[in-house]
Amino acid sequence: MELQQGRRSFQHRCARTGDALHAGLVITLLIGVWYAQALEVTTGKVNFVEVLNGSSVLLPCTYSSCIGIKNLYFNWHFNDNGTKIPLCEALIPAEGIEPNVKIDHERVEFVGSSKRSNISILLHNVTFEDQGEYICFARNYKEKDRNHSATFTLFVVDKLKVVDNTLTLIIVSVLGGVIGLIVLIMVIKAVVVAVLTKVQEKNKECLVSSTGNDNTENGLPASKADTKATPKA
Ligand SMILES: *[C@@H]1O[C@H](CO)[C@@H](O)[C@H](O)[C@H]1NC(C)=O
Ligand SMILES: *[C@@H]1O[C@H](CO)[C@@H](O)[C@H](O)[C@H]1NC(C)=O
Ligand SMILES: *[C@@H]1O[C@H](CO)[C@@H](O)[C@H](O)[C@H]1NC(C)=O
Ligand SMILES: *[C@@H]1O[C@H](CO)[C@@H](O)[C@H](O)[C@H]1NC(C)=O
Ligand SMILES: *[C@@H]1O[C@H](CO)[C@@H](O)[C@H](O)[C@H]1NC(C)=O
């Protein structure tokens, strides 16, 4: 009786989680029911963050399990060049019961909630030494010895996107310079063309006015070149 009920709730739970789990269920049936009970811990799709020194940072971690949880043990530790530095640990007796978290690090604060399957922590006053890998570890009593973990990487910087700004500035300067140069070339070209045209026109004028003079001498009406030439005289 109890076994059937457990199985029904297990199926109900899995159906809600959607298509990804349907595919997972098929694979599960092929490999064996044991893997369906697997707990999953995740630090999210983007499992790294870049923060400013001195700020506080959220180290996210959530869990999920098809069969639900019982005495879920979890901890967070920092991988300091291979040495495990414990940050915090706790036991969630059952779903919805908030854990009594033991904090091992003075700047760590637990901000998760078992009601949201959230075991995230906050790290305050970040220093450059805090940069590195943070491991969220969990083990469900229902799965005995199976360990699960997820890694979150923290990058600590002095000023956010300083390099990007410099790069943008360089690009803008170069682009501005190039555009300026093009404009300058165009202006020079226009001036040169204008001067050349004027010189050519002057040459023409000289030619025309000479013929114009001839024309007036011949008694013909004044040409266009004459009117243009008059203000200069
Ligand atoms: C961050 O580090 C820089 C360089 O070490 C330092 O000058 C600055 O005061 C630090 N900022 C904070 C908020 O600790
Ligand atoms: C990490 O280990 C490497 C060699 O294993 C060593 O050169 C380096 O100084 C260590 N870094 C820290 C921060 O302890
Ligand atoms: C973070 O630093 C500020 C100022 O230095 C201090 O007042 C605060 O108590 C620190 N917070 C933690 C959690 O260490
Ligand atoms: C976990 O809880 C923290 C603090 O309440 C929140 O900022 C974060 O978004 C939560 N993460 C998820 C995946 O719900
Ligand atoms: C799980 O981790 C514990 C230490 O937390 C270790 O003693 C145990 O051997 C691990 N089990 C497996 C199956 O890796």
Short mmCIF file of N, CA and C in Angstrom, two decimals, residues 36-204:
data_model
loop_
_atom_site.label_atom_id
_atom_site.label_comp_id
_atom_site.label_asym_id
_atom_site.label_seq_id
_atom_site.Cartn_x
_atom_site.Cartn_y
_atom_site.Cartn_z
N ALA A 36 16.16 7.63 -11.22
CA ALA A 36 15.02 8.54 -11.17
C ALA A 36 14.97 9.22 -9.80
N GLN A 37 15.54 8.57 -8.81
CA GLN A 37 15.48 9.10 -7.46
C GLN A 37 16.58 10.12 -7.21
N ALA A 38 17.43 10.29 -8.21
CA ALA A 38 18.58 11.17 -8.03
C ALA A 38 18.18 12.58 -7.68
N LEU A 39 18.87 13.08 -6.69
CA LEU A 39 18.75 14.48 -6.31
C LEU A 39 19.53 15.28 -7.33
N GLU A 40 19.07 16.49 -7.57
CA GLU A 40 19.82 17.36 -8.47
C GLU A 40 20.14 18.65 -7.75
N VAL A 41 21.37 19.06 -7.83
CA VAL A 41 21.72 20.38 -7.29
C VAL A 41 22.28 21.21 -8.43
N THR A 42 21.89 22.46 -8.45
CA THR A 42 22.36 23.32 -9.53
C THR A 42 22.67 24.73 -9.03
N THR A 43 23.67 25.31 -9.63
CA THR A 43 24.02 26.70 -9.29
C THR A 43 23.53 27.64 -10.39
N GLY A 44 22.64 27.12 -11.24
CA GLY A 44 22.02 27.95 -12.27
C GLY A 44 22.71 27.81 -13.61
N LYS A 45 22.10 28.41 -14.62
CA LYS A 45 22.61 28.32 -15.99
C LYS A 45 23.94 29.05 -16.12
N VAL A 46 24.00 30.22 -15.49
CA VAL A 46 25.26 30.98 -15.51
C VAL A 46 25.92 30.74 -14.16
N ASN A 47 26.91 29.86 -14.12
CA ASN A 47 27.47 29.49 -12.82
C ASN A 47 28.77 30.22 -12.50
N PHE A 48 28.78 31.50 -12.82
CA PHE A 48 29.91 32.34 -12.40
C PHE A 48 29.40 33.77 -12.28
N VAL A 49 30.13 34.56 -11.53
CA VAL A 49 29.77 35.98 -11.42
C VAL A 49 31.04 36.80 -11.18
N GLU A 50 30.99 38.04 -11.63
CA GLU A 50 32.11 38.96 -11.43
C GLU A 50 31.63 40.06 -10.50
N VAL A 51 32.30 40.22 -9.38
CA VAL A 51 31.88 41.27 -8.43
C VAL A 51 33.04 42.18 -8.06
N LEU A 52 32.64 43.33 -7.55
CA LEU A 52 33.58 44.34 -7.07
C LEU A 52 34.07 43.94 -5.67
N ASN A 53 35.32 44.15 -5.37
CA ASN A 53 35.79 43.88 -4.01
C ASN A 53 35.04 44.77 -3.03
N GLY A 54 34.76 44.22 -1.88
CA GLY A 54 34.03 44.99 -0.87
C GLY A 54 32.52 44.82 -0.93
N SER A 55 32.00 44.26 -2.02
CA SER A 55 30.55 44.10 -2.14
C SER A 55 30.10 42.75 -1.59
N SER A 56 28.79 42.54 -1.58
CA SER A 56 28.22 41.26 -1.17
C SER A 56 27.76 40.51 -2.41
N VAL A 57 27.89 39.20 -2.38
CA VAL A 57 27.52 38.42 -3.56
C VAL A 57 26.68 37.21 -3.18
N LEU A 58 25.69 36.93 -4.03
CA LEU A 58 24.84 35.76 -3.82
C LEU A 58 25.49 34.57 -4.51
N LEU A 59 25.68 33.49 -3.75
CA LEU A 59 26.17 32.25 -4.34
C LEU A 59 24.94 31.33 -4.41
N PRO A 60 24.35 31.21 -5.60
CA PRO A 60 23.08 30.51 -5.72
C PRO A 60 23.22 29.00 -5.77
N CYS A 61 22.23 28.32 -5.21
CA CYS A 61 22.18 26.85 -5.32
C CYS A 61 20.75 26.41 -5.00
N THR A 62 20.23 25.55 -5.84
CA THR A 62 18.90 24.98 -5.59
C THR A 62 18.97 23.47 -5.80
N TYR A 63 17.98 22.77 -5.25
CA TYR A 63 17.96 21.32 -5.42
C TYR A 63 16.57 20.89 -5.87
N SER A 64 16.51 19.70 -6.43
CA SER A 64 15.21 19.12 -6.78
C SER A 64 15.35 17.62 -6.71
N SER A 65 14.24 16.98 -6.42
CA SER A 65 14.26 15.52 -6.34
C SER A 65 12.89 14.97 -6.66
N CYS A 66 12.85 13.97 -7.50
CA CYS A 66 11.58 13.37 -7.89
C CYS A 66 10.89 12.67 -6.73
N ILE A 67 11.65 12.06 -5.86
CA ILE A 67 11.03 11.31 -4.77
C ILE A 67 10.90 12.13 -3.50
N GLY A 68 11.27 13.41 -3.61
CA GLY A 68 11.20 14.25 -2.41
C GLY A 68 12.42 14.03 -1.55
N ILE A 69 12.50 14.81 -0.49
CA ILE A 69 13.70 14.73 0.33
C ILE A 69 13.40 14.29 1.75
N LYS A 70 14.41 13.71 2.36
CA LYS A 70 14.33 13.34 3.78
C LYS A 70 15.75 13.40 4.30
N ASN A 71 15.94 14.15 5.38
CA ASN A 71 17.27 14.35 5.94
C ASN A 71 18.28 14.71 4.86
N LEU A 72 17.95 15.75 4.16
CA LEU A 72 18.86 16.24 3.12
C LEU A 72 20.00 17.00 3.80
N TYR A 73 21.21 16.44 3.66
CA TYR A 73 22.38 17.13 4.20
C TYR A 73 22.98 17.99 3.10
N PHE A 74 23.32 19.22 3.42
CA PHE A 74 24.02 20.03 2.42
C PHE A 74 25.12 20.86 3.08
N ASN A 75 26.09 21.22 2.28
CA ASN A 75 27.10 22.16 2.76
C ASN A 75 27.63 22.98 1.60
N TRP A 76 28.31 24.05 1.95
CA TRP A 76 29.00 24.90 0.99
C TRP A 76 30.45 24.90 1.39
N HIS A 77 31.34 24.76 0.43
CA HIS A 77 32.75 24.96 0.76
C HIS A 77 33.47 25.66 -0.38
N PHE A 78 34.54 26.28 0.03
CA PHE A 78 35.36 27.03 -0.92
C PHE A 78 36.58 26.19 -1.26
N ASN A 79 36.86 26.07 -2.55
CA ASN A 79 38.01 25.30 -2.99
C ASN A 79 39.21 26.25 -3.07
N ASP A 80 39.98 26.28 -1.97
CA ASP A 80 41.14 27.19 -1.93
C ASP A 80 42.37 26.42 -2.37
N ASN A 81 42.61 26.43 -3.67
CA ASN A 81 43.78 25.76 -4.21
C ASN A 81 43.83 24.29 -3.79
N GLY A 82 42.67 23.64 -3.80
CA GLY A 82 42.63 22.22 -3.46
C GLY A 82 42.24 21.96 -2.02
N THR A 83 42.38 22.98 -1.16
CA THR A 83 41.99 22.81 0.25
C THR A 83 40.52 23.22 0.40
N LYS A 84 39.75 22.34 1.06
CA LYS A 84 38.33 22.64 1.27
C LYS A 84 38.17 23.54 2.49
N ILE A 85 37.65 24.74 2.26
CA ILE A 85 37.36 25.64 3.37
C ILE A 85 35.85 25.57 3.59
N PRO A 86 35.40 25.01 4.73
CA PRO A 86 33.95 24.93 4.95
C PRO A 86 33.33 26.30 5.20
N LEU A 87 32.14 26.50 4.61
CA LEU A 87 31.46 27.79 4.77
C LEU A 87 30.22 27.64 5.66
N CYS A 88 29.46 26.56 5.38
CA CYS A 88 28.28 26.30 6.21
C CYS A 88 27.78 24.90 5.93
N GLU A 89 26.94 24.38 6.83
CA GLU A 89 26.34 23.06 6.61
C GLU A 89 25.05 22.95 7.40
N ALA A 90 24.17 22.08 6.91
CA ALA A 90 22.89 21.92 7.59
C ALA A 90 22.19 20.66 7.13
N LEU A 91 21.14 20.33 7.86
CA LEU A 91 20.33 19.18 7.53
C LEU A 91 18.88 19.65 7.40
N ILE A 92 18.25 19.31 6.28
CA ILE A 92 16.83 19.63 6.12
C ILE A 92 16.08 18.32 6.41
N PRO A 93 15.41 18.25 7.55
CA PRO A 93 14.79 16.98 7.97
C PRO A 93 13.74 16.48 6.98
N ALA A 94 12.94 17.41 6.46
CA ALA A 94 11.92 17.04 5.49
C ALA A 94 11.56 18.27 4.68
N GLU A 95 10.79 18.05 3.63
CA GLU A 95 10.41 19.17 2.77
C GLU A 95 9.64 20.23 3.56
N GLY A 96 10.00 21.48 3.33
CA GLY A 96 9.28 22.58 3.95
C GLY A 96 9.75 22.92 5.35
N ILE A 97 10.63 22.09 5.93
CA ILE A 97 11.15 22.40 7.27
C ILE A 97 12.48 23.14 7.11
N GLU A 98 12.51 24.36 7.67
CA GLU A 98 13.71 25.19 7.50
C GLU A 98 14.89 24.59 8.27
N PRO A 99 16.05 24.58 7.63
CA PRO A 99 17.23 24.00 8.29
C PRO A 99 17.83 24.93 9.33
N ASN A 100 18.48 24.33 10.30
CA ASN A 100 19.22 25.10 11.30
C ASN A 100 20.67 25.10 10.81
N VAL A 101 21.05 26.19 10.16
CA VAL A 101 22.33 26.20 9.45
C VAL A 101 23.50 26.57 10.37
N LYS A 102 24.54 25.73 10.32
CA LYS A 102 25.77 25.99 11.07
C LYS A 102 26.71 26.76 10.15
N ILE A 103 27.03 28.00 10.53
CA ILE A 103 27.89 28.86 9.71
C ILE A 103 29.34 28.72 10.17
N ASP A 104 30.23 28.43 9.23
CA ASP A 104 31.65 28.24 9.55
C ASP A 104 32.52 29.42 9.12
N HIS A 105 31.91 30.43 8.53
CA HIS A 105 32.69 31.53 7.96
C HIS A 105 32.02 32.84 8.39
N GLU A 106 32.80 33.77 8.90
CA GLU A 106 32.23 34.99 9.49
C GLU A 106 31.48 35.88 8.49
N ARG A 107 31.82 35.78 7.20
CA ARG A 107 31.15 36.65 6.22
C ARG A 107 30.07 35.95 5.42
N VAL A 108 29.72 34.74 5.84
CA VAL A 108 28.69 33.98 5.11
C VAL A 108 27.35 34.08 5.82
N GLU A 109 26.31 34.26 5.01
CA GLU A 109 24.94 34.30 5.53
C GLU A 109 24.07 33.37 4.70
N PHE A 110 23.30 32.53 5.37
CA PHE A 110 22.40 31.62 4.66
C PHE A 110 21.13 32.37 4.30
N VAL A 111 20.75 32.36 3.01
CA VAL A 111 19.56 33.10 2.59
C VAL A 111 18.54 32.20 1.90
N GLY A 112 18.81 30.89 1.93
CA GLY A 112 17.91 29.95 1.26
C GLY A 112 16.67 29.66 2.07
N SER A 113 15.83 28.81 1.49
CA SER A 113 14.63 28.38 2.17
C SER A 113 14.23 27.02 1.60
N SER A 114 13.96 26.08 2.49
CA SER A 114 13.60 24.74 2.01
C SER A 114 12.23 24.76 1.32
N LYS A 115 11.44 25.79 1.60
CA LYS A 115 10.13 25.91 0.93
C LYS A 115 10.31 26.18 -0.55
N ARG A 116 11.45 26.79 -0.88
CA ARG A 116 11.74 27.08 -2.29
C ARG A 116 12.89 26.22 -2.81
N SER A 117 13.23 25.17 -2.07
CA SER A 117 14.34 24.27 -2.43
C SER A 117 15.61 25.06 -2.73
N ASN A 118 15.78 26.13 -1.98
CA ASN A 118 16.85 27.09 -2.23
C ASN A 118 17.86 27.02 -1.08
N ILE A 119 19.11 26.73 -1.41
CA ILE A 119 20.15 26.67 -0.37
C ILE A 119 21.29 27.64 -0.72
N SER A 120 20.88 28.82 -1.18
CA SER A 120 21.84 29.84 -1.56
C SER A 120 22.44 30.53 -0.32
N ILE A 121 23.63 31.08 -0.51
CA ILE A 121 24.26 31.84 0.57
C ILE A 121 24.72 33.20 0.03
N LEU A 122 24.93 34.10 0.98
CA LEU A 122 25.49 35.41 0.64
C LEU A 122 26.89 35.48 1.21
N LEU A 123 27.81 36.01 0.44
CA LEU A 123 29.17 36.24 0.94
C LEU A 123 29.36 37.75 1.00
N HIS A 124 29.62 38.25 2.22
CA HIS A 124 29.73 39.70 2.42
C HIS A 124 31.16 40.19 2.30
N ASN A 125 31.30 41.48 2.04
CA ASN A 125 32.61 42.17 2.03
C ASN A 125 33.67 41.37 1.28
N VAL A 126 33.39 41.07 0.06
CA VAL A 126 34.26 40.22 -0.77
C VAL A 126 35.67 40.81 -0.90
N THR A 127 36.65 39.95 -0.74
CA THR A 127 38.06 40.36 -0.93
C THR A 127 38.62 39.62 -2.14
N PHE A 128 39.80 40.02 -2.57
CA PHE A 128 40.40 39.37 -3.74
C PHE A 128 40.74 37.90 -3.45
N GLU A 129 40.96 37.58 -2.18
CA GLU A 129 41.28 36.20 -1.79
C GLU A 129 40.04 35.30 -1.94
N ASP A 130 38.86 35.90 -2.02
CA ASP A 130 37.62 35.11 -2.12
C ASP A 130 37.40 34.57 -3.53
N GLN A 131 38.18 35.05 -4.46
CA GLN A 131 38.02 34.59 -5.86
C GLN A 131 38.29 33.09 -5.93
N GLY A 132 37.43 32.38 -6.67
CA GLY A 132 37.64 30.95 -6.85
C GLY A 132 36.35 30.17 -6.95
N GLU A 133 36.46 28.86 -6.71
CA GLU A 133 35.32 27.96 -6.87
C GLU A 133 34.61 27.70 -5.55
N TYR A 134 33.27 27.83 -5.60
CA TYR A 134 32.43 27.54 -4.45
C TYR A 134 31.59 26.33 -4.79
N ILE A 135 31.64 25.33 -3.90
CA ILE A 135 30.93 24.08 -4.20
C ILE A 135 29.74 23.90 -3.25
N CYS A 136 28.60 23.71 -3.89
CA CYS A 136 27.36 23.43 -3.17
C CYS A 136 27.18 21.92 -3.22
N PHE A 137 27.19 21.29 -2.05
CA PHE A 137 27.17 19.83 -1.96
C PHE A 137 25.89 19.39 -1.26
N ALA A 138 25.28 18.31 -1.75
CA ALA A 138 24.07 17.81 -1.10
C ALA A 138 23.97 16.29 -1.18
N ARG A 139 23.34 15.73 -0.15
CA ARG A 139 23.15 14.28 -0.10
C ARG A 139 21.80 14.00 0.54
N ASN A 140 20.99 13.26 -0.17
CA ASN A 140 19.65 12.94 0.31
C ASN A 140 19.68 11.59 1.01
N TYR A 141 19.14 11.54 2.22
CA TYR A 141 19.15 10.29 2.98
C TYR A 141 18.46 9.17 2.21
N LYS A 142 17.45 9.53 1.42
CA LYS A 142 16.71 8.53 0.64
C LYS A 142 17.59 7.86 -0.40
N GLU A 143 18.71 8.49 -0.70
CA GLU A 143 19.61 7.93 -1.70
C GLU A 143 20.91 7.43 -1.07
N LYS A 144 20.90 7.35 0.25
CA LYS A 144 22.07 6.86 0.99
C LYS A 144 23.36 7.57 0.59
N ASP A 145 24.26 6.90 -0.05
CA ASP A 145 25.61 7.45 -0.23
C ASP A 145 25.81 8.29 -1.49
N ARG A 146 24.74 8.56 -2.23
CA ARG A 146 24.95 9.30 -3.48
C ARG A 146 25.18 10.79 -3.19
N ASN A 147 26.33 11.25 -3.67
CA ASN A 147 26.70 12.66 -3.45
C ASN A 147 26.38 13.49 -4.69
N HIS A 148 25.95 14.70 -4.46
CA HIS A 148 25.66 15.61 -5.58
C HIS A 148 26.28 16.95 -5.27
N SER A 149 26.83 17.58 -6.30
CA SER A 149 27.39 18.90 -6.07
C SER A 149 27.35 19.75 -7.33
N ALA A 150 27.46 21.03 -7.13
CA ALA A 150 27.50 21.98 -8.25
C ALA A 150 28.48 23.08 -7.87
N THR A 151 29.15 23.60 -8.87
CA THR A 151 30.20 24.59 -8.63
C THR A 151 29.80 25.97 -9.14
N PHE A 152 30.13 26.95 -8.35
CA PHE A 152 29.88 28.35 -8.74
C PHE A 152 31.22 29.08 -8.64
N THR A 153 31.56 29.80 -9.69
CA THR A 153 32.86 30.48 -9.71
C THR A 153 32.70 31.98 -9.49
N LEU A 154 33.52 32.49 -8.60
CA LEU A 154 33.49 33.92 -8.26
C LEU A 154 34.75 34.60 -8.78
N PHE A 155 34.55 35.69 -9.48
CA PHE A 155 35.66 36.52 -9.93
C PHE A 155 35.56 37.87 -9.21
N VAL A 156 36.65 38.28 -8.61
CA VAL A 156 36.65 39.55 -7.89
C VAL A 156 37.50 40.55 -8.65
N VAL A 157 36.91 41.71 -8.90
CA VAL A 157 37.64 42.75 -9.64
C VAL A 157 37.66 44.05 -8.86
N ASP A 158 38.62 44.89 -9.20
CA ASP A 158 38.78 46.18 -8.53
C ASP A 158 37.71 47.16 -8.99
N LYS A 159 37.60 47.31 -10.32
CA LYS A 159 36.58 48.18 -10.89
C LYS A 159 35.90 47.43 -12.00
N LEU A 160 34.58 47.45 -12.01
CA LEU A 160 33.84 46.70 -13.01
C LEU A 160 34.01 47.30 -14.40
N LYS A 161 34.35 46.46 -15.34
CA LYS A 161 34.40 46.82 -16.77
C LYS A 161 35.32 48.00 -17.08
N VAL A 162 36.42 48.09 -16.34
CA VAL A 162 37.38 49.14 -16.59
C VAL A 162 38.03 48.93 -17.95
N VAL A 163 38.37 47.68 -18.23
CA VAL A 163 39.02 47.34 -19.49
C VAL A 163 38.09 47.64 -20.66
N ASP A 164 36.81 47.28 -20.46
CA ASP A 164 35.82 47.52 -21.52
C ASP A 164 35.72 49.00 -21.86
N ASN A 165 35.74 49.85 -20.80
CA ASN A 165 35.62 51.28 -21.02
C ASN A 165 36.81 51.80 -21.82
N THR A 166 38.00 51.34 -21.44
CA THR A 166 39.20 51.77 -22.14
C THR A 166 39.09 51.35 -23.60
N LEU A 167 38.64 50.12 -23.78
CA LEU A 167 38.52 49.59 -25.14
C LEU A 167 37.52 50.42 -25.94
N THR A 168 36.39 50.72 -25.31
CA THR A 168 35.37 51.52 -25.97
C THR A 168 35.93 52.89 -26.33
N LEU A 169 36.68 53.46 -25.37
CA LEU A 169 37.27 54.77 -25.58
C LEU A 169 38.22 54.72 -26.76
N ILE A 170 39.02 53.66 -26.81
CA ILE A 170 39.99 53.51 -27.91
C ILE A 170 39.24 53.39 -29.24
N ILE A 171 38.21 52.54 -29.25
CA ILE A 171 37.44 52.33 -30.47
C ILE A 171 36.80 53.64 -30.92
N VAL A 172 36.19 54.34 -29.95
CA VAL A 172 35.52 55.61 -30.27
C VAL A 172 36.53 56.61 -30.80
N SER A 173 37.71 56.68 -30.13
CA SER A 173 38.74 57.62 -30.57
C SER A 173 39.20 57.29 -31.98
N VAL A 174 39.50 56.01 -32.20
CA VAL A 174 39.98 55.58 -33.51
C VAL A 174 38.92 55.86 -34.58
N LEU A 175 37.68 55.47 -34.24
CA LEU A 175 36.58 55.66 -35.19
C LEU A 175 36.37 57.15 -35.46
N GLY A 176 36.42 57.94 -34.37
CA GLY A 176 36.27 59.39 -34.49
C GLY A 176 37.39 59.96 -35.34
N GLY A 177 38.60 59.47 -35.08
CA GLY A 177 39.75 59.92 -35.84
C GLY A 177 39.60 59.61 -37.32
N VAL A 178 39.18 58.39 -37.59
CA VAL A 178 39.01 57.95 -38.98
C VAL A 178 37.94 58.79 -39.67
N ILE A 179 36.81 58.96 -38.97
CA ILE A 179 35.70 59.75 -39.53
C ILE A 179 36.17 61.19 -39.76
N GLY A 180 36.90 61.73 -38.76
CA GLY A 180 37.45 63.07 -38.86
C GLY A 180 38.36 63.21 -40.06
N LEU A 181 39.19 62.17 -40.23
CA LEU A 181 40.14 62.17 -41.35
C LEU A 181 39.40 62.16 -42.68
N ILE A 182 38.35 61.30 -42.74
CA ILE A 182 37.55 61.21 -43.97
C ILE A 182 36.91 62.56 -44.27
N VAL A 183 36.34 63.18 -43.22
CA VAL A 183 35.69 64.49 -43.38
C VAL A 183 36.71 65.50 -43.87
N LEU A 184 37.90 65.45 -43.21
CA LEU A 184 38.97 66.38 -43.57
C LEU A 184 39.37 66.20 -45.04
N ILE A 185 39.53 64.93 -45.43
CA ILE A 185 39.90 64.62 -46.83
C ILE A 185 38.83 65.16 -47.77
N MET A 186 37.55 64.93 -47.39
CA MET A 186 36.44 65.39 -48.23
C MET A 186 36.44 66.91 -48.34
N VAL A 187 36.71 67.57 -47.19
CA VAL A 187 36.73 69.04 -47.19
C VAL A 187 37.86 69.53 -48.08
N ILE A 188 39.05 68.91 -47.88
CA ILE A 188 40.21 69.31 -48.70
C ILE A 188 39.90 69.10 -50.17
N LYS A 189 39.29 67.93 -50.46
CA LYS A 189 38.95 67.61 -51.85
C LYS A 189 38.00 68.67 -52.41
N ALA A 190 36.97 69.01 -51.61
CA ALA A 190 35.97 70.00 -52.05
C ALA A 190 36.64 71.34 -52.31
N VAL A 191 37.54 71.72 -51.38
CA VAL A 191 38.25 73.00 -51.52
C VAL A 191 39.10 72.98 -52.79
N VAL A 192 39.84 71.87 -52.93
CA VAL A 192 40.72 71.74 -54.10
C VAL A 192 39.90 71.80 -55.38
N VAL A 193 38.80 71.05 -55.38
CA VAL A 193 37.93 71.03 -56.56
C VAL A 193 37.38 72.44 -56.84
N ALA A 194 36.95 73.12 -55.75
CA ALA A 194 36.41 74.47 -55.90
C ALA A 194 37.45 75.41 -56.47
N VAL A 195 38.67 75.31 -55.90
CA VAL A 195 39.77 76.16 -56.37
C VAL A 195 40.07 75.87 -57.83
N LEU A 196 40.17 74.56 -58.13
CA LEU A 196 40.46 74.15 -59.50
C LEU A 196 39.40 74.67 -60.46
N THR A 197 38.13 74.51 -60.04
CA THR A 197 37.02 74.97 -60.89
C THR A 197 37.12 76.47 -61.12
N LYS A 198 37.46 77.18 -60.02
CA LYS A 198 37.55 78.63 -60.12
C LYS A 198 38.67 79.03 -61.09
N VAL A 199 39.79 78.30 -60.90
CA VAL A 199 40.95 78.57 -61.77
C VAL A 199 40.56 78.31 -63.22
N GLN A 200 39.90 77.14 -63.39
CA GLN A 200 39.47 76.80 -64.76
C GLN A 200 38.51 77.85 -65.30
N GLU A 201 37.57 78.27 -64.41
CA GLU A 201 36.57 79.25 -64.81
C GLU A 201 37.24 80.56 -65.21
N LYS A 202 38.24 80.91 -64.36
CA LYS A 202 39.00 82.14 -64.62
C LYS A 202 39.64 82.06 -66.01
N ASN A 203 40.27 80.87 -66.24
CA ASN A 203 40.89 80.66 -67.55
C ASN A 203 39.87 80.83 -68.66
N LYS A 204 38.69 80.19 -68.41
CA LYS A 204 37.61 80.28 -69.41
C LYS A 204 37.18 81.73 -69.59
#
